[in-house]
Coordinates of C-alpha atoms and ligand atoms in Angstrom, one line a residue:
M1 CA 103.6 -56.1 -8.2
L2 CA 107.4 -56.0 -7.9
A3 CA 108.6 -54.3 -4.7
P4 CA 111.3 -51.6 -5.1
Y5 CA 113.8 -53.9 -3.2
A6 CA 113.1 -56.9 -5.5
C7 CA 115.4 -58.1 -8.3
D8 CA 114.1 -56.8 -11.6
P9 CA 115.2 -58.7 -14.7
A10 CA 115.1 -55.4 -16.7
R11 CA 117.9 -54.2 -14.4
S12 CA 119.8 -57.5 -14.1
R13 CA 123.6 -57.3 -13.9
G14 CA 123.5 -59.6 -16.9
R15 CA 125.1 -62.7 -18.2
R16 CA 128.8 -63.4 -18.5
H17 CA 128.3 -63.9 -22.2
P18 CA 125.9 -61.2 -23.5
E19 CA 122.9 -62.6 -25.3
P20 CA 119.9 -60.9 -27.0
A21 CA 116.7 -60.7 -25.0
A22 CA 114.1 -63.4 -25.5
P23 CA 110.9 -62.2 -27.2
T24 CA 108.4 -63.4 -24.6
R25 CA 110.3 -64.5 -21.5
N26 CA 112.2 -62.4 -18.9
D27 CA 115.8 -63.3 -18.1
F28 CA 115.0 -65.0 -14.8
Q29 CA 112.3 -67.2 -16.5
R30 CA 114.9 -68.1 -19.0
D31 CA 117.3 -69.1 -16.3
R32 CA 114.7 -71.3 -14.6
D33 CA 114.0 -73.0 -18.0
R34 CA 117.7 -73.5 -18.6
V35 CA 118.0 -75.2 -15.2
I36 CA 115.1 -77.5 -15.9
H37 CA 116.5 -78.6 -19.2
S38 CA 120.0 -79.2 -17.8
T39 CA 121.5 -82.7 -17.5
A40 CA 122.4 -82.0 -13.8
F41 CA 118.8 -81.3 -13.0
R42 CA 117.6 -84.7 -14.4
R43 CA 120.3 -86.5 -12.3
L44 CA 118.7 -85.1 -9.1
V45 CA 116.0 -87.7 -9.4
Y46 CA 118.5 -90.4 -8.6
K47 CA 120.3 -88.6 -5.9
T48 CA 119.8 -89.1 -2.1
Q49 CA 118.3 -86.5 0.1
V50 CA 118.5 -88.5 3.4
F51 CA 117.5 -92.0 2.3
L52 CA 119.3 -93.7 -0.5
N53 CA 117.4 -93.5 -3.7
H54 CA 116.7 -97.3 -3.9
E55 CA 115.5 -97.6 -0.3
G56 CA 112.0 -96.8 -1.3
D57 CA 110.0 -95.2 -4.0
L58 CA 108.3 -92.6 -1.9
F59 CA 111.2 -90.9 -0.1
R60 CA 112.3 -87.5 -1.2
T61 CA 115.1 -87.3 -3.7
R62 CA 117.1 -84.2 -4.5
L63 CA 114.7 -83.5 -7.3
T64 CA 111.5 -83.6 -5.3
H65 CA 113.2 -81.7 -2.6
S66 CA 114.2 -79.0 -5.1
L67 CA 110.6 -78.8 -6.4
E68 CA 109.3 -78.4 -2.8
V69 CA 111.8 -75.6 -2.2
A70 CA 110.6 -73.9 -5.3
Q71 CA 107.0 -74.2 -4.3
L72 CA 107.6 -72.7 -0.8
G73 CA 109.8 -70.0 -2.3
R74 CA 107.1 -68.9 -4.7
S75 CA 104.5 -68.9 -2.0
I76 CA 106.6 -66.5 0.1
A77 CA 107.9 -64.4 -2.9
R78 CA 104.5 -63.2 -4.2
P79 CA 103.1 -61.6 -1.0
L80 CA 106.5 -59.9 -0.4
G81 CA 106.7 -58.5 -4.0
L82 CA 109.8 -60.5 -4.8
H83 CA 110.6 -61.9 -8.2
E84 CA 109.0 -65.4 -8.3
D85 CA 110.9 -66.6 -11.4
L86 CA 114.2 -65.8 -9.8
V87 CA 113.4 -67.5 -6.6
E88 CA 112.3 -70.5 -8.6
A89 CA 115.4 -70.6 -10.7
I90 CA 117.6 -70.4 -7.6
A91 CA 115.6 -73.1 -5.8
L92 CA 115.7 -75.5 -8.7
A93 CA 119.4 -75.0 -9.1
H94 CA 120.5 -74.9 -5.5
D95 CA 121.4 -78.6 -5.1
L96 CA 122.8 -79.2 -8.7
G97 CA 126.3 -79.6 -7.2
H98 CA 125.4 -82.3 -4.7
T99 CA 127.3 -85.5 -4.8
P100 CA 125.6 -88.9 -4.8
F101 CA 124.6 -90.1 -1.3
G102 CA 123.8 -86.7 0.1
H103 CA 126.0 -85.2 2.9
A104 CA 127.9 -88.5 3.3
G105 CA 129.1 -88.4 -0.3
Q106 CA 130.0 -84.7 0.0
D107 CA 132.0 -85.1 3.2
A108 CA 133.8 -88.2 1.8
L109 CA 134.8 -86.3 -1.4
N110 CA 135.9 -83.3 0.6
A111 CA 138.0 -85.6 2.8
C112 CA 139.5 -87.3 -0.3
L113 CA 140.7 -83.9 -1.7
H114 CA 142.1 -82.8 1.6
E115 CA 143.7 -86.0 2.8
D116 CA 145.1 -87.2 -0.6
T117 CA 148.9 -87.5 -0.3
G118 CA 149.4 -89.4 -3.6
P119 CA 150.9 -88.0 -6.9
A120 CA 147.5 -86.4 -7.8
A121 CA 147.7 -84.1 -4.8
L122 CA 151.1 -82.7 -5.9
E123 CA 149.7 -81.4 -9.2
P124 CA 149.1 -77.6 -9.0
P125 CA 145.5 -76.5 -9.5
G126 CA 144.7 -75.2 -12.9
E127 CA 143.6 -71.7 -13.6
D128 CA 140.0 -72.7 -14.0
E129 CA 139.6 -74.7 -10.8
P130 CA 138.6 -73.8 -7.3
H131 CA 141.0 -74.3 -4.4
G132 CA 141.0 -76.7 -1.5
G133 CA 138.4 -79.4 -1.0
F134 CA 134.9 -79.9 -2.1
E135 CA 132.2 -77.2 -1.4
H136 CA 128.8 -78.2 -2.6
N137 CA 127.5 -74.6 -3.1
L138 CA 130.5 -73.8 -5.2
Q139 CA 130.0 -77.0 -7.1
S140 CA 126.4 -76.0 -7.9
L141 CA 127.8 -72.8 -9.3
R142 CA 130.5 -74.8 -11.3
V143 CA 127.7 -76.9 -12.8
V144 CA 125.9 -73.9 -14.2
D145 CA 129.0 -71.9 -15.0
A146 CA 131.3 -74.6 -16.5
L147 CA 130.3 -78.2 -16.4
E148 CA 127.0 -78.2 -18.4
E149 CA 127.8 -78.6 -22.1
R150 CA 124.8 -77.5 -24.0
Y151 CA 125.6 -74.3 -25.9
P152 CA 127.7 -73.7 -29.0
D153 CA 129.5 -70.6 -27.8
F154 CA 130.1 -71.1 -24.0
D155 CA 130.4 -73.7 -21.3
G156 CA 127.7 -73.8 -18.7
L157 CA 124.2 -72.3 -18.8
N158 CA 125.3 -68.6 -18.9
L159 CA 122.8 -67.7 -16.1
C160 CA 122.2 -64.1 -14.9
F161 CA 124.3 -62.7 -12.1
E162 CA 121.3 -62.7 -9.7
T163 CA 120.6 -66.4 -10.2
R164 CA 124.3 -67.3 -9.8
E165 CA 124.5 -65.2 -6.7
G166 CA 121.6 -67.1 -5.1
I167 CA 123.2 -70.5 -6.0
L168 CA 126.4 -69.6 -4.2
K169 CA 125.0 -69.6 -0.7
H170 CA 128.3 -70.1 1.1
C171 CA 131.9 -69.8 -0.1
S172 CA 135.3 -70.1 1.6
R173 CA 137.4 -67.0 1.6
A174 CA 140.0 -68.6 -0.6
N175 CA 137.4 -69.5 -3.2
A176 CA 135.8 -66.1 -3.0
Q177 CA 139.2 -64.6 -3.8
W178 CA 139.6 -67.0 -6.7
L179 CA 136.2 -66.0 -8.0
E180 CA 136.9 -62.3 -7.5
A181 CA 140.1 -62.6 -9.5
R182 CA 138.3 -64.1 -12.4
E183 CA 135.2 -61.9 -12.2
P184 CA 135.9 -58.7 -10.3
G185 CA 132.9 -57.5 -8.4
G186 CA 131.1 -60.7 -9.3
V187 CA 129.5 -63.4 -7.2
G188 CA 132.5 -63.8 -5.0
A189 CA 132.6 -60.2 -4.0
R190 CA 130.0 -60.2 -1.3
F191 CA 131.9 -62.8 0.8
L192 CA 134.9 -60.5 0.8
R193 CA 132.9 -57.3 1.4
G194 CA 130.5 -58.7 4.0
Q195 CA 127.4 -57.9 2.0
S196 CA 124.1 -59.7 1.8
P197 CA 122.7 -61.3 -1.3
S198 CA 119.3 -60.3 -2.8
L199 CA 116.1 -61.1 -0.9
E200 CA 115.3 -63.7 -3.5
A201 CA 118.5 -65.5 -2.7
Q202 CA 117.8 -65.2 1.1
L203 CA 114.3 -66.6 0.4
A204 CA 115.6 -69.7 -1.5
N205 CA 117.8 -70.4 1.5
V206 CA 115.0 -70.2 4.1
A207 CA 112.6 -72.2 1.8
D208 CA 115.3 -74.9 1.7
E209 CA 115.3 -75.1 5.5
I210 CA 111.5 -75.1 5.8
A211 CA 111.3 -77.8 3.1
Y212 CA 113.8 -80.3 4.5
N213 CA 112.6 -79.9 8.1
A214 CA 109.1 -80.8 7.0
H215 CA 109.8 -83.6 4.6
D216 CA 112.4 -85.3 6.7
I217 CA 109.8 -85.7 9.4
D218 CA 107.5 -87.3 6.8
D219 CA 110.3 -89.5 5.4
G220 CA 111.5 -90.3 8.9
V221 CA 108.1 -91.6 10.0
R222 CA 107.5 -93.4 6.7
S223 CA 110.8 -95.2 7.1
G224 CA 109.9 -96.3 10.6
L225 CA 113.0 -94.6 12.1
L226 CA 110.9 -91.8 13.7
T227 CA 107.5 -92.2 15.5
L228 CA 104.7 -89.8 16.1
E229 CA 105.2 -90.3 19.8
Q230 CA 108.8 -89.2 19.6
L231 CA 107.8 -86.1 17.7
E232 CA 105.6 -85.0 20.5
A233 CA 108.8 -83.8 22.2
V234 CA 109.2 -81.2 19.4
A235 CA 107.1 -78.2 20.4
L236 CA 106.5 -76.9 16.8
F237 CA 105.2 -80.3 15.7
D238 CA 103.2 -81.0 18.9
H239 CA 101.5 -77.6 18.8
H240 CA 100.1 -78.3 15.3
R241 CA 99.4 -81.9 16.0
R242 CA 97.2 -80.9 18.9
A243 CA 95.5 -78.2 16.8
A244 CA 94.8 -80.7 14.1
L245 CA 93.3 -83.1 16.7
A246 CA 91.2 -80.3 18.2
D247 CA 89.6 -79.8 14.8
H248 CA 89.5 -83.5 13.8
P249 CA 89.3 -85.5 17.0
R250 CA 89.4 -88.9 15.2
L251 CA 92.4 -88.1 13.0
Q252 CA 95.3 -90.6 13.3
G253 CA 98.2 -92.2 11.5
R254 CA 99.2 -90.9 8.1
R255 CA 96.5 -88.3 7.8
L256 CA 97.3 -86.9 11.2
L257 CA 101.0 -86.7 10.2
Y258 CA 100.2 -84.9 6.9
E259 CA 97.7 -82.5 8.5
T260 CA 100.3 -81.6 11.2
I261 CA 103.0 -81.1 8.6
R262 CA 100.7 -79.0 6.5
R263 CA 99.8 -76.7 9.4
M264 CA 103.5 -76.5 10.4
L265 CA 104.4 -75.4 6.8
S266 CA 101.7 -72.8 6.7
A267 CA 102.7 -71.4 10.1
Q268 CA 106.4 -71.1 9.0
V269 CA 105.5 -69.5 5.6
Y270 CA 103.2 -66.8 7.2
D271 CA 105.8 -66.3 9.9
V272 CA 108.5 -65.5 7.3
I273 CA 106.2 -63.2 5.4
D274 CA 105.2 -61.2 8.6
A275 CA 108.7 -61.1 10.1
T276 CA 110.3 -60.1 6.8
R277 CA 107.8 -57.3 6.3
Q278 CA 108.5 -56.0 9.7
A279 CA 112.3 -56.2 9.3
L280 CA 112.1 -54.4 5.9
R281 CA 110.0 -51.6 7.5
E282 CA 112.3 -51.3 10.5
A283 CA 115.4 -51.2 8.4
D284 CA 113.8 -48.7 6.1
V285 CA 114.7 -50.7 3.1
R286 CA 113.8 -49.0 -0.2
S287 CA 116.1 -50.5 -2.8
L288 CA 118.2 -53.6 -3.7
D289 CA 121.3 -51.6 -2.7
D290 CA 119.7 -51.2 0.8
V291 CA 119.2 -55.0 0.9
R292 CA 122.8 -55.7 0.0
S293 CA 124.3 -53.3 2.5
R294 CA 122.3 -54.7 5.5
A295 CA 122.5 -58.0 7.4
P296 CA 120.0 -60.6 6.0
L297 CA 116.5 -59.4 6.5
L298 CA 114.4 -62.2 5.2
G299 CA 113.7 -65.0 7.8
F300 CA 111.8 -66.3 10.7
S301 CA 110.7 -64.3 13.8
P302 CA 112.9 -65.0 16.8
A303 CA 110.3 -67.4 18.3
M304 CA 110.0 -69.4 15.0
R305 CA 113.8 -69.4 14.6
E306 CA 114.1 -71.1 18.0
A307 CA 111.2 -73.5 17.3
S308 CA 112.9 -74.4 13.9
A309 CA 116.3 -74.9 15.7
V310 CA 114.7 -77.3 18.2
L311 CA 113.2 -79.3 15.3
K312 CA 116.6 -79.4 13.5
R313 CA 118.3 -80.7 16.6
F314 CA 115.7 -83.4 17.0
L315 CA 116.2 -84.5 13.4
L316 CA 120.0 -84.5 13.8
T317 CA 119.9 -86.7 16.9
H318 CA 117.0 -89.0 15.9
L319 CA 117.2 -89.2 12.2
Y320 CA 120.4 -88.1 10.6
R321 CA 122.4 -89.9 13.3
H322 CA 120.1 -92.9 13.5
P323 CA 122.3 -96.1 13.5
Q324 CA 120.5 -97.3 10.4
V325 CA 121.2 -94.1 8.5
L326 CA 124.8 -94.0 9.7
E327 CA 125.4 -97.6 8.6
T328 CA 124.2 -96.7 5.1
T329 CA 126.2 -93.5 4.9
G330 CA 129.3 -95.4 6.1
R331 CA 129.1 -97.6 3.0
A332 CA 128.4 -94.6 0.8
R333 CA 131.5 -92.9 2.0
R334 CA 133.5 -95.9 1.1
I335 CA 132.2 -96.0 -2.4
V336 CA 133.1 -92.3 -2.9
A337 CA 136.6 -92.8 -1.4
D338 CA 137.3 -96.0 -3.4
L339 CA 136.2 -94.3 -6.7
Y340 CA 138.4 -91.3 -6.0
Q341 CA 141.4 -93.5 -5.4
A342 CA 140.7 -95.7 -8.4
Y343 CA 140.5 -92.8 -10.9
C344 CA 143.5 -91.0 -9.5
A345 CA 145.6 -94.1 -9.6
D346 CA 144.5 -94.9 -13.2
P347 CA 143.1 -91.9 -15.1
S348 CA 142.3 -94.1 -18.1
L349 CA 139.4 -95.4 -16.1
L350 CA 137.7 -92.0 -16.6
P351 CA 135.5 -91.6 -19.7
T352 CA 136.8 -89.2 -22.2
G353 CA 133.9 -86.8 -21.5
A354 CA 135.2 -86.4 -17.9
R355 CA 138.7 -85.3 -19.0
R356 CA 139.0 -81.6 -19.1
A357 CA 141.9 -79.4 -20.1
G358 CA 143.1 -76.8 -17.6
L359 CA 142.0 -78.9 -14.5
S360 CA 144.2 -81.0 -12.3
L361 CA 143.4 -84.7 -12.3
R362 CA 142.0 -84.6 -8.8
R363 CA 139.5 -81.9 -9.8
Q364 CA 138.5 -83.8 -12.9
V365 CA 137.9 -86.8 -10.7
A366 CA 136.0 -84.8 -8.1
D367 CA 133.8 -83.2 -10.8
Y368 CA 133.1 -86.6 -12.3
I369 CA 132.2 -88.3 -9.0
A370 CA 130.1 -85.3 -7.9
G371 CA 128.0 -85.6 -11.1
M372 CA 127.2 -89.3 -10.4
T373 CA 123.8 -90.5 -9.3
D374 CA 123.6 -92.9 -6.3
R375 CA 122.9 -96.0 -8.5
F376 CA 125.6 -95.1 -11.1
A377 CA 128.2 -94.7 -8.3
I378 CA 127.2 -98.1 -6.8
R379 CA 127.5 -99.8 -10.2
E380 CA 130.7 -98.1 -11.1
H381 CA 132.2 -99.0 -7.7
E382 CA 131.3 -102.6 -8.3
R383 CA 132.8 -102.5 -11.8
L384 CA 136.1 -101.1 -10.5
T385 CA 136.5 -103.0 -7.2
G386 CA 134.4 -106.2 -7.8
E387 CA 132.7 -105.4 -4.5
R388 CA 128.9 -104.9 -4.2
L389 CA 128.2 -102.6 -1.2
F390 CA 124.5 -102.2 -1.8
T391 CA 122.1 -104.8 -3.3
Ligands
MG401 MG1 118.6 -78.2 -0.4

C-alpha cells in the first residue's frame, strides 16, 4: 500500500540514540505513541488555540486541534499511499512547543527575548541552546529532543529523523546552522540546502491549515464573534452553504453551519488528493529523494489555494483581529512579559526542575514559560505580581 515516494519505517534515517526495534510496532507508530504519552501532549488540553481555555468548554484547544489535524492527515495519507503513522505522529506533535495563550503568548515571549536589555541578555548562549528569539516550530523540536524527561538514557523522546523533520516546519537560518553544527546532515540541513521535507511532513502542514480554517469558523460562530451572514462573503463557505441548503432546504442554525463545514472539509481533502496526484505525475516523482529535491508537491489546486487564502484573510480581519480577541490577547501578552521579567530578575522563583545546566538563564525562563498552560500562567502571574488579569 505504501507508495515508492512515501517514508518507510524500514528505511528510516533512524534515531539519534539507536534503540532495538519493537516486536510489533513500526518506528513511526512508536513515535506517535511516545508523543501521546508525553507530558507536553497532555498540557495541550489547557492551551489556547484562539479562545482562551477558560472562555468556554466547547472551543478548540491545542489538543483537540492536534487531533483534528491528525484525522485530516490520515484521511489524505491513505489514498496517496503515504505513511499514516508518520503523518499522525507529526500532526500530534506539531504544536507541542506552543506557549500558553496561542500566538499572543508566542509573540510576547519572542519580544521578551529580543528586547531584553537586562543582565540576563548579556549572558552568552549555552552550547545546547538555540539562538535569537522564540520560534515555536523549533520549540516543538526542543520538546521532543531535549525537554521531555522520560527515559533513563537520554533527554527527549528520541524520535525518528522523519518525525523530527516534520515537526520542524520552519526554522531561521541561524538556528538551521546551529542544528547543522550539532547534527550534520540532520533536520537543519534542508533549510540550508533549499530542499523539501517528506510528503508526510508536507501533508501535516496542509492538514493543519485545513483544520484551523474550518474549526475557527465553528468556534467564531459559537462565540458570537462571527455570524453566518458575514460568512456569506467567503466564496468557499457560501458555495457549500448553498449546496447544503439545496439538498436540505429547511436546514438552519447550528446544523447548517456543521453541514457547510463538513462539505468544505471534504472538498479540500479531495482537492489535495487530486492536485497532489497530478503534481506527482507531472514531476515524475518515483522516490523519496525525488520528493526532497523538488519544490513542495503536496497541496491544494491553484483554485482551492486561492479560496483558502480568501477564507484565511476573512478570519484574520473578522476573528483574530476582533476587538474582543485583541483585548484578551493584550492581557495574555502582559502575563508572559511579566513572568519573563520576574524570573530573570530573581531566578530563585523558578522551580528546580526548570533549572538546566548548559542553558542561559533567559533560555531556561523561555522554556519554562513556553511549557505553561493558560491557567497555570494566569495563576503564576497572580502569585508573583498580586494582580489577577483573568477571573
Ligand atoms: Mg497547528
